[in-house]
Amino acid sequence: MNKIKILIILPVFILSGFLIYHFRFSPGTDSFFTHFFYIPIILTAFWWQYRVIPVILLIMILLISADYISGKSFLIYSDLIRTFIFFTVGITISYLRNMQTGQIHLKIYRDILYSIQEAVVIIDKSFNIILTNDSFKRVFNSNGDSISNIHLLLKNDLKMKEFQENALRSFCGESVFMGVYIHQDGGDGNYFLVSFYPLKSESGINNLILSFRDISEQKRSDMLQKKASERQKISIEVLELINRKSDSGLIDDILTLIRGKTGIDAVVITLKNGDQYYKFASKSLFDNLTNSSGGSVSESGRGGAEKAFISGFDESFCGVIAGDSIFWTNNLAEHCAGSIDRYADSPVLKNFLSCAVIPLKNGNEITGYFMLMDKRGDFFTEELVVFYQGIVESIEIALNRIVYELNLENIIHEKELLLKEVHHRVKNNMQVIISLISLQASRQSDEKLRDLLNETQNRVRTMALVHEKLYSSDNFTSININAYIKSLVPMLLTSYRVDKSKIRVEIDALDTFFDLNTAIPLAQLVNEVLSNVFKHAFKKGDEGLVKISLSPDAELKNRFILKISDNGMGLPSDAVYPHGGHLGFQLIDALAKQLRGRITFSNGEGVSVEIVFSEN
């Protein structure tokens, strides 16, 4: 388009020069030809606005030069007047055209802006707001007050400085982005990603388009993810501490770790053993009690814990306010007022606002309480209490292990004690692994991945059950396989959510003992076969029968026959043992080889698996 305009204007300029030459160097003094100059002036002002000024100056120079050279200097004064008129006409047209163009552009920008969902604003070089869309008004003018300058949005001096620097870069032609938190009246404010786009025109970059994209959800999600990662790290540190230590100092170390990592003011663990109560408290509990009447610190414990008597804070305090469920409040004194008068004078109520109590359990029995207290009145949230509950579950594992180890010292002697402790530690460590796998599975949204983690749990449980049978009996070198299978089957039925009213399991196993070299691979093999049966043999809602038999081989001594069969759907046509199936087939094959056994699959009315093996 500009090329066409130039092709039109050039001949007009050439003709203007010819007219000046012709009439100024001819005998006459006519000046009517100067009216022709309005054509290039008007065209230039209309097309290029204020760029008409150089054109007018050029015409003026040509006229006055021609007057002087041609000896008609008396015309210079009148030509200066004409030049003034040219300037008036050119600048007036430029101004009107610029206003018209601005109005057209403004209408176009308004139509574009109103179609954009994000908050968008156009500003000038003084940061005055020229145009906004409905989204901007809805987000930032919700109270009805009009915002005339972008400075009114940014009340943070550091962010305002960064904003000005980015705006300057954008006025130089760059597209710039920055994050900013904008506090809004009547609300907490939101995080926005501000995008700066230069708005180019024929006269240069005089305006910027600012886009405000609300990234509050993303920002809060990132913060929650970071917080979850930090909390998971604390849980792992507690588990590491549990695995590393087994003496009574473990509780004090856990209290110190939790307080140091979470920033809470005080942590207390109350344990019940028979009729006796044992209270472990972080040293910070006493540091925060400003009212010491009726209480005195008499002895320091390990790991920063203290032993003392505190008025109105006896062993039943946690049981009274929490019972057998999780309790938390951000106004402890108000909760206890009226209903629990006997604690009214306790310095605990006078010095701590927020309180959470989580029962410690061994099965269904409450063995103690985990109590957290803070001076701040808004410390606890549902999410934070769930996090502490996860830590308590880890502590329960540690406490149960401690209790078990203390009991072992009283009931087992010398070699029996050592063997039982080894098996129990192995089982407990496996239980920790099971808990970690369960924690990981609960965080997964993928059903297939959860199933894989569940299978892994069952494989670990199978080995843990072997060690449980060992340490719960008087025989530490072999296990009763019949009792083992009868314990394994209910565990797998529960794990795979099998309807026990529809799927029956018949067990006819030899009541005999196998040593560990045979028992462990045999237990794993039974687990893999039964897992496949419970997962794939029956449709949901169907009735079925699973038979498990273990008998001695009539032909050869010390040789046994394990048979597991079902009346389910059978194997699919494309399943070929062992490499045509999944990991379960491959594990069954490997375990059968470990037993030096021979395995046979029958696929008729259901599936029948027969393993013939000798005791190692």
Coordinates of C-alpha atoms in Angstrom, one line a residue:
M1 CA 0.0 0.0 0.0
N2 CA 2.8 2.5 0.8
K3 CA 4.4 1.8 -2.6
I4 CA 1.2 2.9 -4.3
K5 CA 1.0 6.0 -2.2
I6 CA 4.6 6.9 -3.1
L7 CA 4.0 6.3 -6.8
I8 CA 1.0 8.7 -6.6
I9 CA 2.8 11.4 -4.5
L10 CA 6.1 11.5 -6.6
P11 CA 4.5 12.8 -9.8
V12 CA 2.6 15.4 -7.8
F13 CA 5.9 16.6 -6.3
I14 CA 7.6 16.7 -9.7
L15 CA 4.7 18.7 -11.1
S16 CA 4.9 21.1 -8.1
G17 CA 8.6 21.7 -8.8
F18 CA 7.9 22.3 -12.5
L19 CA 5.1 24.9 -11.7
I20 CA 7.5 26.8 -9.4
Y21 CA 10.2 26.9 -12.1
H22 CA 7.7 27.9 -14.8
F23 CA 5.9 30.7 -13.1
R24 CA 8.8 32.2 -11.1
F25 CA 11.1 32.4 -14.1
S26 CA 8.4 33.7 -16.5
P27 CA 7.7 37.4 -16.9
G28 CA 4.3 37.3 -15.0
T29 CA 3.8 37.4 -11.2
D30 CA 0.8 35.1 -11.0
S31 CA 0.6 33.0 -7.8
F32 CA -2.6 31.0 -8.5
F33 CA -0.4 28.0 -9.3
T34 CA 0.5 27.7 -5.5
H35 CA -3.1 26.4 -5.0
F36 CA -1.9 23.2 -6.6
F37 CA 0.5 22.6 -3.6
Y38 CA -2.5 21.8 -1.4
I39 CA -2.8 18.5 -3.2
P40 CA 0.6 17.0 -2.0
I41 CA 0.1 18.6 1.4
I42 CA -3.4 17.2 1.9
L43 CA -2.4 13.8 0.6
T44 CA 0.8 13.6 2.8
A45 CA -1.1 14.8 5.9
F46 CA -3.9 12.3 5.3
W47 CA -1.6 9.3 4.6
W48 CA 1.3 10.0 7.0
Q49 CA 0.0 12.7 9.4
Y50 CA 2.8 14.9 10.9
R51 CA 5.3 13.7 8.3
V52 CA 3.7 16.5 6.2
I53 CA 6.0 19.0 8.0
P54 CA 9.1 18.2 5.9
V55 CA 7.0 18.4 2.7
I56 CA 5.8 21.9 3.6
L57 CA 9.3 22.9 4.5
L58 CA 10.6 21.6 1.1
I59 CA 7.9 23.5 -0.8
M60 CA 8.7 26.7 1.2
I61 CA 12.4 26.4 0.4
L62 CA 11.7 25.9 -3.3
L63 CA 9.3 28.9 -3.4
I64 CA 11.6 31.3 -1.6
S65 CA 14.7 30.1 -3.5
A66 CA 12.9 30.6 -6.8
D67 CA 11.7 34.1 -5.7
Y68 CA 15.3 35.1 -4.8
I69 CA 17.0 33.6 -7.9
S70 CA 14.4 34.9 -10.3
G71 CA 14.8 38.5 -8.9
K72 CA 11.3 38.6 -7.6
S73 CA 12.2 39.1 -3.9
F74 CA 9.1 41.1 -3.4
L75 CA 7.1 37.8 -3.5
I76 CA 9.0 36.3 -0.5
Y77 CA 6.7 37.9 2.1
S78 CA 3.5 36.6 0.4
D79 CA 5.1 33.1 0.0
L80 CA 5.9 33.1 3.7
I81 CA 2.2 33.8 4.4
R82 CA 1.3 31.0 2.0
T83 CA 3.7 28.7 3.9
F84 CA 2.0 29.5 7.2
I85 CA -1.3 28.6 5.6
F86 CA 0.2 25.4 4.3
F87 CA 1.4 24.6 7.8
T88 CA -2.0 25.3 9.3
V89 CA -3.8 23.1 6.7
G90 CA -1.3 20.3 7.0
I91 CA -1.1 20.1 10.8
T92 CA -4.9 20.5 11.1
I93 CA -5.5 17.6 8.7
S94 CA -2.8 15.5 10.4
Y95 CA -4.4 16.1 13.8
L96 CA -7.9 15.3 12.6
R97 CA -6.6 12.2 10.7
N98 CA -4.6 11.1 13.8
M99 CA -7.7 11.5 15.9
Q100 CA -9.8 9.6 13.4
T101 CA -7.2 6.8 13.2
G102 CA -7.0 6.7 17.0
Q103 CA -10.8 6.3 17.3
I104 CA -10.8 3.6 14.6
H105 CA -7.9 1.7 16.4
L106 CA -9.6 2.2 19.7
K107 CA -12.7 0.7 18.4
I108 CA -10.8 -2.3 17.0
Y109 CA -8.8 -2.7 20.2
R110 CA -12.0 -2.5 22.2
D111 CA -13.6 -5.2 20.1
I112 CA -10.6 -7.4 20.4
L113 CA -10.1 -6.8 24.1
Y114 CA -13.7 -7.6 24.9
S115 CA -13.4 -11.0 23.2
I116 CA -10.4 -12.0 25.4
Q117 CA -11.2 -13.9 28.6
E118 CA -8.1 -12.7 30.5
A119 CA -7.9 -9.3 32.1
V120 CA -6.3 -7.0 29.5
V121 CA -5.5 -3.2 29.7
I122 CA -3.9 -0.7 27.3
I123 CA -1.6 1.9 28.9
D124 CA 0.4 4.9 27.6
K125 CA 3.9 6.0 28.5
S126 CA 2.7 7.6 31.7
F127 CA 1.1 4.3 32.8
N128 CA -2.4 5.9 32.4
I129 CA -5.0 3.4 31.6
I130 CA -6.5 4.0 28.1
L131 CA -8.7 1.0 27.6
T132 CA -9.8 -2.1 29.6
N133 CA -12.0 -5.1 28.9
D134 CA -14.8 -6.5 31.1
S135 CA -12.5 -9.2 32.6
F136 CA -10.2 -6.5 33.9
K137 CA -13.1 -4.5 35.4
R138 CA -14.5 -7.7 37.0
V139 CA -11.2 -8.6 38.6
F140 CA -9.8 -5.3 39.6
N141 CA -12.8 -2.9 39.8
S142 CA -15.1 -5.2 41.7
N143 CA -15.9 -2.6 44.3
G144 CA -16.9 -0.1 41.6
D145 CA -13.9 2.3 41.9
S146 CA -12.3 3.1 38.6
I147 CA -8.5 2.6 38.3
S148 CA -7.0 5.4 36.2
N149 CA -3.3 4.5 36.5
I150 CA -1.6 1.1 36.7
H151 CA 0.4 2.3 39.7
L152 CA -2.7 2.0 41.8
L153 CA -2.7 -1.8 41.3
L154 CA 0.9 -2.3 42.4
K155 CA 1.5 -1.2 46.0
N156 CA 4.8 -3.0 46.4
D157 CA 7.7 -0.6 45.7
L158 CA 10.0 -3.4 44.6
K159 CA 7.5 -4.8 42.2
M160 CA 6.7 -1.3 40.9
K161 CA 10.3 -0.8 40.1
E162 CA 10.5 -4.1 38.3
F163 CA 7.3 -3.3 36.5
Q164 CA 8.7 0.0 35.2
E165 CA 11.9 -1.7 34.0
N166 CA 9.9 -4.2 32.1
A167 CA 7.6 -1.6 30.7
L168 CA 10.6 0.4 29.4
R169 CA 12.0 -2.7 27.7
S170 CA 8.6 -3.3 26.1
F171 CA 8.4 0.3 24.9
C172 CA 11.7 -0.5 23.1
G173 CA 10.0 -3.3 21.2
E174 CA 10.4 -6.4 23.5
S175 CA 7.7 -8.7 24.7
V176 CA 8.2 -9.1 28.5
F177 CA 6.7 -11.3 31.3
M178 CA 6.7 -11.0 35.0
G179 CA 4.9 -12.5 38.0
V180 CA 3.3 -10.3 40.5
Y181 CA 1.0 -10.6 43.6
I182 CA -1.8 -8.1 43.6
H183 CA -3.7 -7.5 46.8
Q184 CA -7.3 -6.7 46.2
D185 CA -9.6 -4.8 48.6
G186 CA -11.9 -7.2 50.5
G187 CA -9.8 -10.2 49.6
D188 CA -6.5 -12.0 50.0
G189 CA -5.2 -11.1 46.6
N190 CA -4.0 -13.3 43.7
Y191 CA -0.9 -14.2 41.8
F192 CA -0.8 -12.9 38.2
L193 CA 1.5 -13.5 35.2
V194 CA 1.7 -10.0 33.6
S195 CA 2.6 -10.0 29.8
F196 CA 3.8 -6.8 28.2
Y197 CA 3.2 -6.4 24.5
P198 CA 4.3 -3.3 22.5
L199 CA 1.5 -1.7 20.5
K200 CA 3.1 -0.6 17.3
S201 CA 1.7 2.2 15.1
E202 CA 2.9 4.4 12.3
S203 CA 4.1 6.9 14.8
G204 CA 6.0 4.4 16.8
I205 CA 5.3 2.5 20.1
N206 CA 3.2 4.8 22.3
N207 CA 1.1 2.2 24.1
L208 CA 1.5 -1.2 25.7
I209 CA -1.0 -4.0 26.0
L210 CA -0.9 -5.7 29.4
S211 CA -2.4 -9.1 29.9
F212 CA -3.1 -10.3 33.5
R213 CA -3.4 -14.1 33.7
D214 CA -4.5 -15.5 37.1
I215 CA -2.0 -18.1 38.1
S216 CA -3.2 -18.3 41.7
E217 CA -4.3 -21.9 41.5
Q218 CA -1.0 -23.0 39.9
K219 CA 1.0 -21.0 42.4
R220 CA -0.9 -22.5 45.3
S221 CA -0.6 -26.0 43.8
D222 CA 3.1 -25.5 43.5
M223 CA 3.3 -24.3 47.2
L224 CA 1.2 -27.3 48.3
Q225 CA 3.4 -29.7 46.3
K226 CA 6.5 -28.1 47.9
K227 CA 4.9 -28.4 51.3
A228 CA 3.9 -32.0 50.7
S229 CA 7.5 -32.8 49.6
E230 CA 8.9 -31.2 52.7
R231 CA 6.4 -33.1 54.9
Q232 CA 7.2 -36.4 53.1
K233 CA 10.9 -35.8 53.8
I234 CA 10.1 -35.4 57.5
S235 CA 8.1 -38.7 57.5
I236 CA 11.1 -40.4 55.8
E237 CA 13.4 -39.0 58.5
V238 CA 11.1 -40.3 61.2
L239 CA 11.2 -43.7 59.5
E240 CA 14.9 -43.6 59.2
L241 CA 15.1 -42.7 62.9
I242 CA 12.9 -45.7 63.7
N243 CA 15.0 -48.1 61.7
R244 CA 18.2 -46.7 63.2
K245 CA 17.3 -46.7 66.9
S246 CA 15.4 -49.1 69.1
D247 CA 16.0 -47.9 72.7
S248 CA 13.8 -45.7 74.9
G249 CA 15.7 -42.6 73.7
L250 CA 14.0 -43.0 70.3
I251 CA 10.9 -41.2 71.6
D252 CA 12.8 -38.1 72.8
D253 CA 14.7 -38.0 69.5
I254 CA 11.4 -38.2 67.5
L255 CA 10.0 -35.3 69.6
T256 CA 13.0 -33.1 68.9
L257 CA 12.9 -34.0 65.2
I258 CA 9.2 -33.2 64.8
R259 CA 9.4 -29.9 66.7
G260 CA 12.6 -28.8 64.8
K261 CA 11.2 -29.6 61.4
T262 CA 7.6 -28.4 61.7
G263 CA 8.1 -25.3 63.9
I264 CA 5.4 -26.3 66.4
D265 CA 5.8 -24.9 70.0
A266 CA 5.5 -28.1 72.0
V267 CA 5.1 -31.9 71.5
V268 CA 4.0 -34.4 74.1
I269 CA 3.7 -38.2 74.0
T270 CA 1.8 -40.0 76.7
L271 CA 2.2 -43.8 76.9
K272 CA 0.2 -46.3 78.9
N273 CA 1.7 -49.5 80.1
G274 CA -0.7 -51.4 82.3
D275 CA -1.8 -48.9 85.0
Q276 CA 1.3 -46.7 84.6
Y277 CA 1.5 -43.6 82.4
Y278 CA 4.8 -42.3 80.9
K279 CA 4.8 -38.7 79.6
F280 CA 7.6 -37.5 77.2
A281 CA 7.5 -33.8 76.4
S282 CA 9.8 -31.6 74.4
K283 CA 11.7 -29.1 76.5
S284 CA 9.9 -26.3 74.6
L285 CA 6.7 -27.2 76.5
F286 CA 8.2 -25.8 79.8
D287 CA 9.9 -22.9 78.0
N288 CA 6.4 -21.7 76.8
L289 CA 4.7 -22.0 80.2
T290 CA 4.8 -18.5 81.6
N291 CA 2.5 -19.5 84.6
S292 CA 4.6 -21.9 86.7
S293 CA 2.3 -22.1 89.7
G294 CA 1.9 -25.6 90.8
G295 CA 4.6 -26.9 88.4
S296 CA 8.3 -27.3 88.7
V297 CA 11.0 -28.7 86.4
S298 CA 12.8 -31.3 88.4
E299 CA 14.8 -33.4 85.9
S300 CA 16.1 -33.2 82.4
G301 CA 15.4 -36.0 80.0
R302 CA 17.2 -37.1 76.9
G303 CA 17.0 -35.3 73.5
G304 CA 15.7 -32.1 75.0
A305 CA 12.7 -33.7 76.9
E306 CA 11.8 -32.7 80.4
K307 CA 10.2 -34.5 83.4
A308 CA 8.0 -32.4 85.6
F309 CA 4.6 -32.0 87.3
I310 CA 2.2 -29.5 85.7
S311 CA -0.9 -28.4 87.5
G312 CA -4.1 -29.4 85.6
F313 CA -2.2 -31.5 83.2
D314 CA -2.5 -35.1 84.5
E315 CA -2.4 -38.4 82.6
S316 CA -6.1 -38.3 81.8
F317 CA -6.0 -34.8 80.1
C318 CA -5.7 -36.2 76.5
G319 CA -8.3 -39.0 77.1
V320 CA -10.9 -36.5 78.4
I321 CA -10.6 -34.0 75.5
A322 CA -10.0 -36.6 72.7
G323 CA -11.3 -40.0 73.8
D324 CA -10.5 -42.6 71.1
S325 CA -10.6 -40.3 68.1
I326 CA -8.5 -37.5 66.6
F327 CA -9.2 -34.1 68.1
W328 CA -7.9 -30.6 67.2
T329 CA -8.9 -27.0 67.9
N330 CA -7.4 -23.6 67.4
N331 CA -9.0 -22.3 70.7
L332 CA -8.3 -24.8 73.4
A333 CA -9.4 -22.6 76.4
E334 CA -12.8 -22.0 74.7
H335 CA -13.2 -25.7 74.0
C336 CA -12.5 -26.6 77.7
A337 CA -14.5 -23.8 79.2
G338 CA -17.6 -25.0 81.1
S339 CA -17.4 -28.6 80.0
I340 CA -14.0 -29.5 81.4
D341 CA -13.7 -27.2 84.5
R342 CA -11.0 -29.1 86.3
Y343 CA -8.5 -28.0 83.7
A344 CA -9.5 -24.3 83.9
D345 CA -6.4 -23.3 85.9
S346 CA -3.9 -25.3 83.9
P347 CA -1.0 -23.2 82.5
V348 CA -1.4 -25.3 79.4
L349 CA -4.8 -23.7 78.6
K350 CA -3.5 -20.3 79.5
N351 CA -0.4 -20.4 77.3
F352 CA -1.4 -22.5 74.2
L353 CA -4.3 -21.7 71.8
S354 CA -4.0 -24.4 69.2
C355 CA -4.0 -28.1 70.2
A356 CA -4.2 -31.5 68.5
V357 CA -4.5 -34.9 70.1
I358 CA -4.0 -38.1 68.1
P359 CA -4.5 -41.5 69.8
L360 CA -1.7 -44.1 69.6
K361 CA -3.2 -47.5 69.0
N362 CA -2.1 -51.1 69.0
G363 CA -4.9 -52.7 67.1
N364 CA -8.1 -51.4 68.7
E365 CA -6.4 -50.7 72.0
I366 CA -5.3 -47.1 72.8
T367 CA -1.7 -47.3 74.1
G368 CA -1.1 -43.5 74.4
Y369 CA -1.6 -40.1 73.0
F370 CA 0.4 -37.8 70.7
M371 CA -0.3 -34.2 71.7
L372 CA 0.8 -31.0 69.8
M373 CA 0.4 -27.5 71.1
D374 CA 1.1 -24.0 69.7
K375 CA 0.6 -20.4 70.9
R376 CA -0.7 -19.3 67.5
G377 CA -4.5 -19.4 67.2
D378 CA -4.6 -20.5 63.5
F379 CA -1.9 -23.2 63.5
F380 CA -3.9 -26.4 62.7
T381 CA -5.7 -27.3 59.5
E382 CA -7.3 -30.6 58.4
E383 CA -4.5 -31.1 56.0
L384 CA -1.8 -30.5 58.7
V385 CA -3.5 -32.9 61.2
V386 CA -3.6 -35.6 58.5
F387 CA 0.2 -35.1 58.1
Y388 CA 0.8 -35.5 61.8
Q389 CA -1.4 -38.6 61.8
G390 CA 0.9 -40.2 59.2
I391 CA 3.8 -39.5 61.5
V392 CA 1.9 -41.0 64.4
E393 CA 1.4 -44.2 62.4
S394 CA 5.2 -44.4 61.9
I395 CA 5.6 -43.8 65.7
E396 CA 3.1 -46.6 66.4
I397 CA 5.4 -49.0 64.5
A398 CA 8.3 -47.9 66.5
L399 CA 6.5 -48.1 69.9
N400 CA 5.0 -51.5 69.1
R401 CA 8.5 -52.6 68.2
I402 CA 9.9 -51.2 71.4
V403 CA 7.1 -52.9 73.5
Y404 CA 7.7 -56.1 71.7
E405 CA 11.5 -56.0 72.3
L406 CA 11.0 -55.2 76.0
N407 CA 8.6 -58.2 76.3
L408 CA 11.1 -60.4 74.4
E409 CA 13.7 -59.7 77.1
N410 CA 11.4 -61.1 79.7
I411 CA 10.1 -64.3 78.0
I412 CA 12.9 -65.6 75.8
H413 CA 16.5 -66.6 76.8
E414 CA 19.8 -66.7 75.1
K415 CA 19.7 -68.3 71.6
E416 CA 15.9 -68.3 71.4
L417 CA 15.8 -64.6 72.2
L418 CA 18.3 -63.8 69.4
L419 CA 16.6 -66.0 66.8
K420 CA 13.1 -64.6 67.6
E421 CA 14.4 -61.0 67.6
V422 CA 16.0 -61.5 64.2
H423 CA 12.8 -62.8 62.7
H424 CA 10.8 -60.1 64.3
R425 CA 13.1 -57.4 63.1
V426 CA 12.9 -58.8 59.6
K427 CA 9.2 -58.9 59.8
N428 CA 9.0 -55.4 61.2
N429 CA 11.4 -54.1 58.5
M430 CA 9.2 -55.8 55.9
Q431 CA 6.2 -54.2 57.6
V432 CA 7.8 -50.8 57.2
I433 CA 8.4 -51.6 53.5
I434 CA 4.7 -52.6 53.2
S435 CA 3.7 -49.3 54.8
L436 CA 5.8 -47.3 52.4
I437 CA 4.4 -49.2 49.4
S438 CA 0.9 -48.6 50.8
L439 CA 1.7 -44.9 51.2
Q440 CA 3.0 -44.8 47.6
A441 CA -0.1 -46.7 46.3
S442 CA -2.5 -44.3 48.0
R443 CA -0.9 -41.4 46.1
Q444 CA -1.4 -43.0 42.7
S445 CA -4.3 -42.3 40.4
D446 CA -3.4 -45.0 37.9
E447 CA -5.4 -48.1 38.7
K448 CA -2.9 -50.4 37.0
L449 CA 0.0 -48.9 39.0
R450 CA -2.0 -49.4 42.2
D451 CA -2.6 -53.1 41.3
L452 CA 1.1 -53.6 40.7
L453 CA 2.0 -52.0 44.0
N454 CA -0.6 -54.2 45.7
E455 CA 0.9 -57.3 44.2
T456 CA 4.3 -56.2 45.4
Q457 CA 2.8 -55.7 48.9
N458 CA 1.4 -59.2 48.9
R459 CA 4.8 -60.7 47.9
V460 CA 6.5 -58.9 50.8
R461 CA 3.6 -59.9 53.2
T462 CA 4.1 -63.5 52.1
M463 CA 7.7 -63.4 53.3
A464 CA 6.8 -61.4 56.4
L465 CA 4.2 -64.0 57.3
V466 CA 6.9 -66.7 57.3
H467 CA 9.0 -64.7 59.8
E468 CA 5.8 -64.0 61.9
K469 CA 5.1 -67.7 62.1
L470 CA 8.7 -68.3 63.1
Y471 CA 8.9 -65.8 65.9
S472 CA 5.4 -66.7 67.2
S473 CA 6.3 -70.4 67.6
D474 CA 8.9 -72.3 69.6
N475 CA 10.5 -73.6 66.4
F476 CA 12.8 -71.1 64.8
T477 CA 14.1 -73.2 61.9
S478 CA 10.9 -74.5 60.2
I479 CA 7.2 -73.7 59.9
N480 CA 4.0 -75.6 59.8
I481 CA 2.9 -75.3 56.1
N482 CA -0.7 -76.1 56.8
A483 CA -1.0 -73.3 59.4
Y484 CA 0.8 -71.0 57.1
I485 CA -1.5 -71.6 54.1
K486 CA -4.5 -71.1 56.4
S487 CA -3.1 -67.7 57.4
L488 CA -2.1 -66.7 53.9
V489 CA -5.5 -67.4 52.2
P490 CA -7.6 -64.9 54.3
M491 CA -4.9 -62.3 53.8
L492 CA -5.0 -62.6 50.0
L493 CA -8.9 -62.7 50.0
T494 CA -8.9 -59.4 51.8
S495 CA -6.2 -57.9 49.7
Y496 CA -8.0 -58.7 46.4
R497 CA -11.4 -57.8 47.8
V498 CA -12.8 -61.2 47.1
D499 CA -16.4 -61.9 48.2
K500 CA -16.0 -64.7 50.7
S501 CA -19.7 -65.5 50.5
K502 CA -19.3 -66.4 46.8
I503 CA -15.8 -67.8 46.5
R504 CA -15.1 -70.8 48.7
V505 CA -11.6 -72.0 49.4
E506 CA -11.0 -75.6 50.5
I507 CA -7.7 -76.4 52.1
D508 CA -6.4 -80.0 52.5
A509 CA -2.8 -79.5 53.4
L510 CA -0.4 -81.9 55.1
D511 CA 0.2 -81.0 58.7
T512 CA 4.0 -81.0 58.4
F513 CA 6.9 -78.7 58.9
F514 CA 9.3 -77.4 56.2
D515 CA 12.6 -75.8 56.8
L516 CA 13.2 -72.2 55.6
N517 CA 15.0 -73.3 52.4
T518 CA 11.8 -75.0 51.3
A519 CA 9.2 -73.0 53.2
I520 CA 10.1 -69.5 51.7
P521 CA 10.0 -70.4 48.0
L522 CA 7.0 -72.7 48.6
A523 CA 5.1 -69.8 50.3
Q524 CA 6.0 -67.4 47.5
L525 CA 4.8 -70.0 44.9
V526 CA 1.5 -70.5 46.7
N527 CA 1.1 -66.7 46.8
E528 CA 1.7 -66.2 43.1
V529 CA -0.7 -69.0 42.0
L530 CA -3.5 -67.9 44.4
S531 CA -3.0 -64.2 43.4
N532 CA -3.6 -65.2 39.7
V533 CA -6.7 -67.2 40.7
F534 CA -8.3 -64.5 42.8
K535 CA -7.5 -61.8 40.1
H536 CA -8.4 -63.6 36.9
A537 CA -10.4 -66.9 37.5
F538 CA -13.8 -65.5 38.4
K539 CA -16.0 -62.7 37.1
K540 CA -17.3 -60.2 39.6
G541 CA -20.4 -61.7 41.3
D542 CA -19.8 -65.2 40.1
E543 CA -19.6 -68.1 42.6
G544 CA -16.6 -70.3 42.6
L545 CA -14.5 -72.9 44.3
V546 CA -10.7 -73.0 44.9
K547 CA -9.0 -76.2 46.1
I548 CA -5.6 -76.3 47.7
S549 CA -4.0 -79.7 48.6
L550 CA -0.6 -80.7 49.8
S551 CA 0.2 -84.4 50.1
P552 CA 3.2 -86.7 50.2
D553 CA 4.1 -88.5 47.0
A554 CA 3.1 -92.2 47.4
E555 CA 6.0 -93.3 45.1
L556 CA 9.0 -91.5 46.6
K557 CA 9.9 -90.5 50.1
N558 CA 10.5 -86.8 50.9
R559 CA 8.7 -85.8 47.8
F560 CA 5.4 -83.8 47.9
I561 CA 2.6 -82.8 45.6
L562 CA 1.0 -79.3 45.8
K563 CA -2.1 -78.9 43.8
I564 CA -4.1 -75.6 43.4
S565 CA -7.3 -75.7 41.2
D566 CA -10.3 -73.6 40.5
N567 CA -13.5 -73.9 38.5
G568 CA -13.3 -70.4 37.0
M569 CA -12.9 -69.1 33.4
G570 CA -9.6 -70.9 32.6
L571 CA -6.5 -69.5 30.9
P572 CA -6.9 -67.3 27.8
S573 CA -5.9 -68.9 24.5
D574 CA -2.9 -66.7 24.1
A575 CA -1.4 -67.4 27.6
V576 CA 1.6 -69.7 27.2
Y577 CA 3.5 -70.8 30.3
P578 CA 6.0 -69.5 31.3
H579 CA 7.1 -66.8 28.8
G580 CA 3.8 -66.1 27.1
G581 CA 2.2 -64.8 30.3
H582 CA 3.0 -61.9 32.7
L583 CA 5.5 -61.6 35.5
G584 CA 3.5 -64.0 37.7
F585 CA 4.1 -66.9 35.2
Q586 CA 7.8 -66.2 35.2
L587 CA 8.0 -66.0 39.0
I588 CA 6.1 -69.3 39.3
D589 CA 8.6 -70.9 36.9
A590 CA 11.6 -69.5 38.8
L591 CA 10.2 -70.6 42.2
A592 CA 9.5 -74.1 40.9
K593 CA 13.1 -74.4 39.7
Q594 CA 14.3 -73.2 43.1
L595 CA 12.3 -76.1 44.7
R596 CA 13.8 -78.4 42.0
G597 CA 10.2 -79.2 41.2
R598 CA 8.2 -80.1 38.2
I599 CA 5.1 -78.0 37.4
T600 CA 2.1 -78.9 35.3
F601 CA -0.8 -76.7 34.0
S602 CA -4.2 -78.1 33.1
N603 CA -6.7 -75.8 31.4
G604 CA -10.2 -77.5 31.3
E605 CA -13.1 -76.5 33.6
G606 CA -10.9 -73.8 35.2
V607 CA -7.2 -74.1 35.8
S608 CA -5.3 -76.7 37.7
V609 CA -1.6 -76.2 38.8
E610 CA 0.3 -79.2 40.1
I611 CA 3.9 -78.9 41.5
V612 CA 5.9 -82.0 42.4
F613 CA 8.9 -81.1 44.6
S614 CA 11.3 -82.5 47.1
E615 CA 12.3 -81.0 50.5
N616 CA 15.6 -79.2 50.2

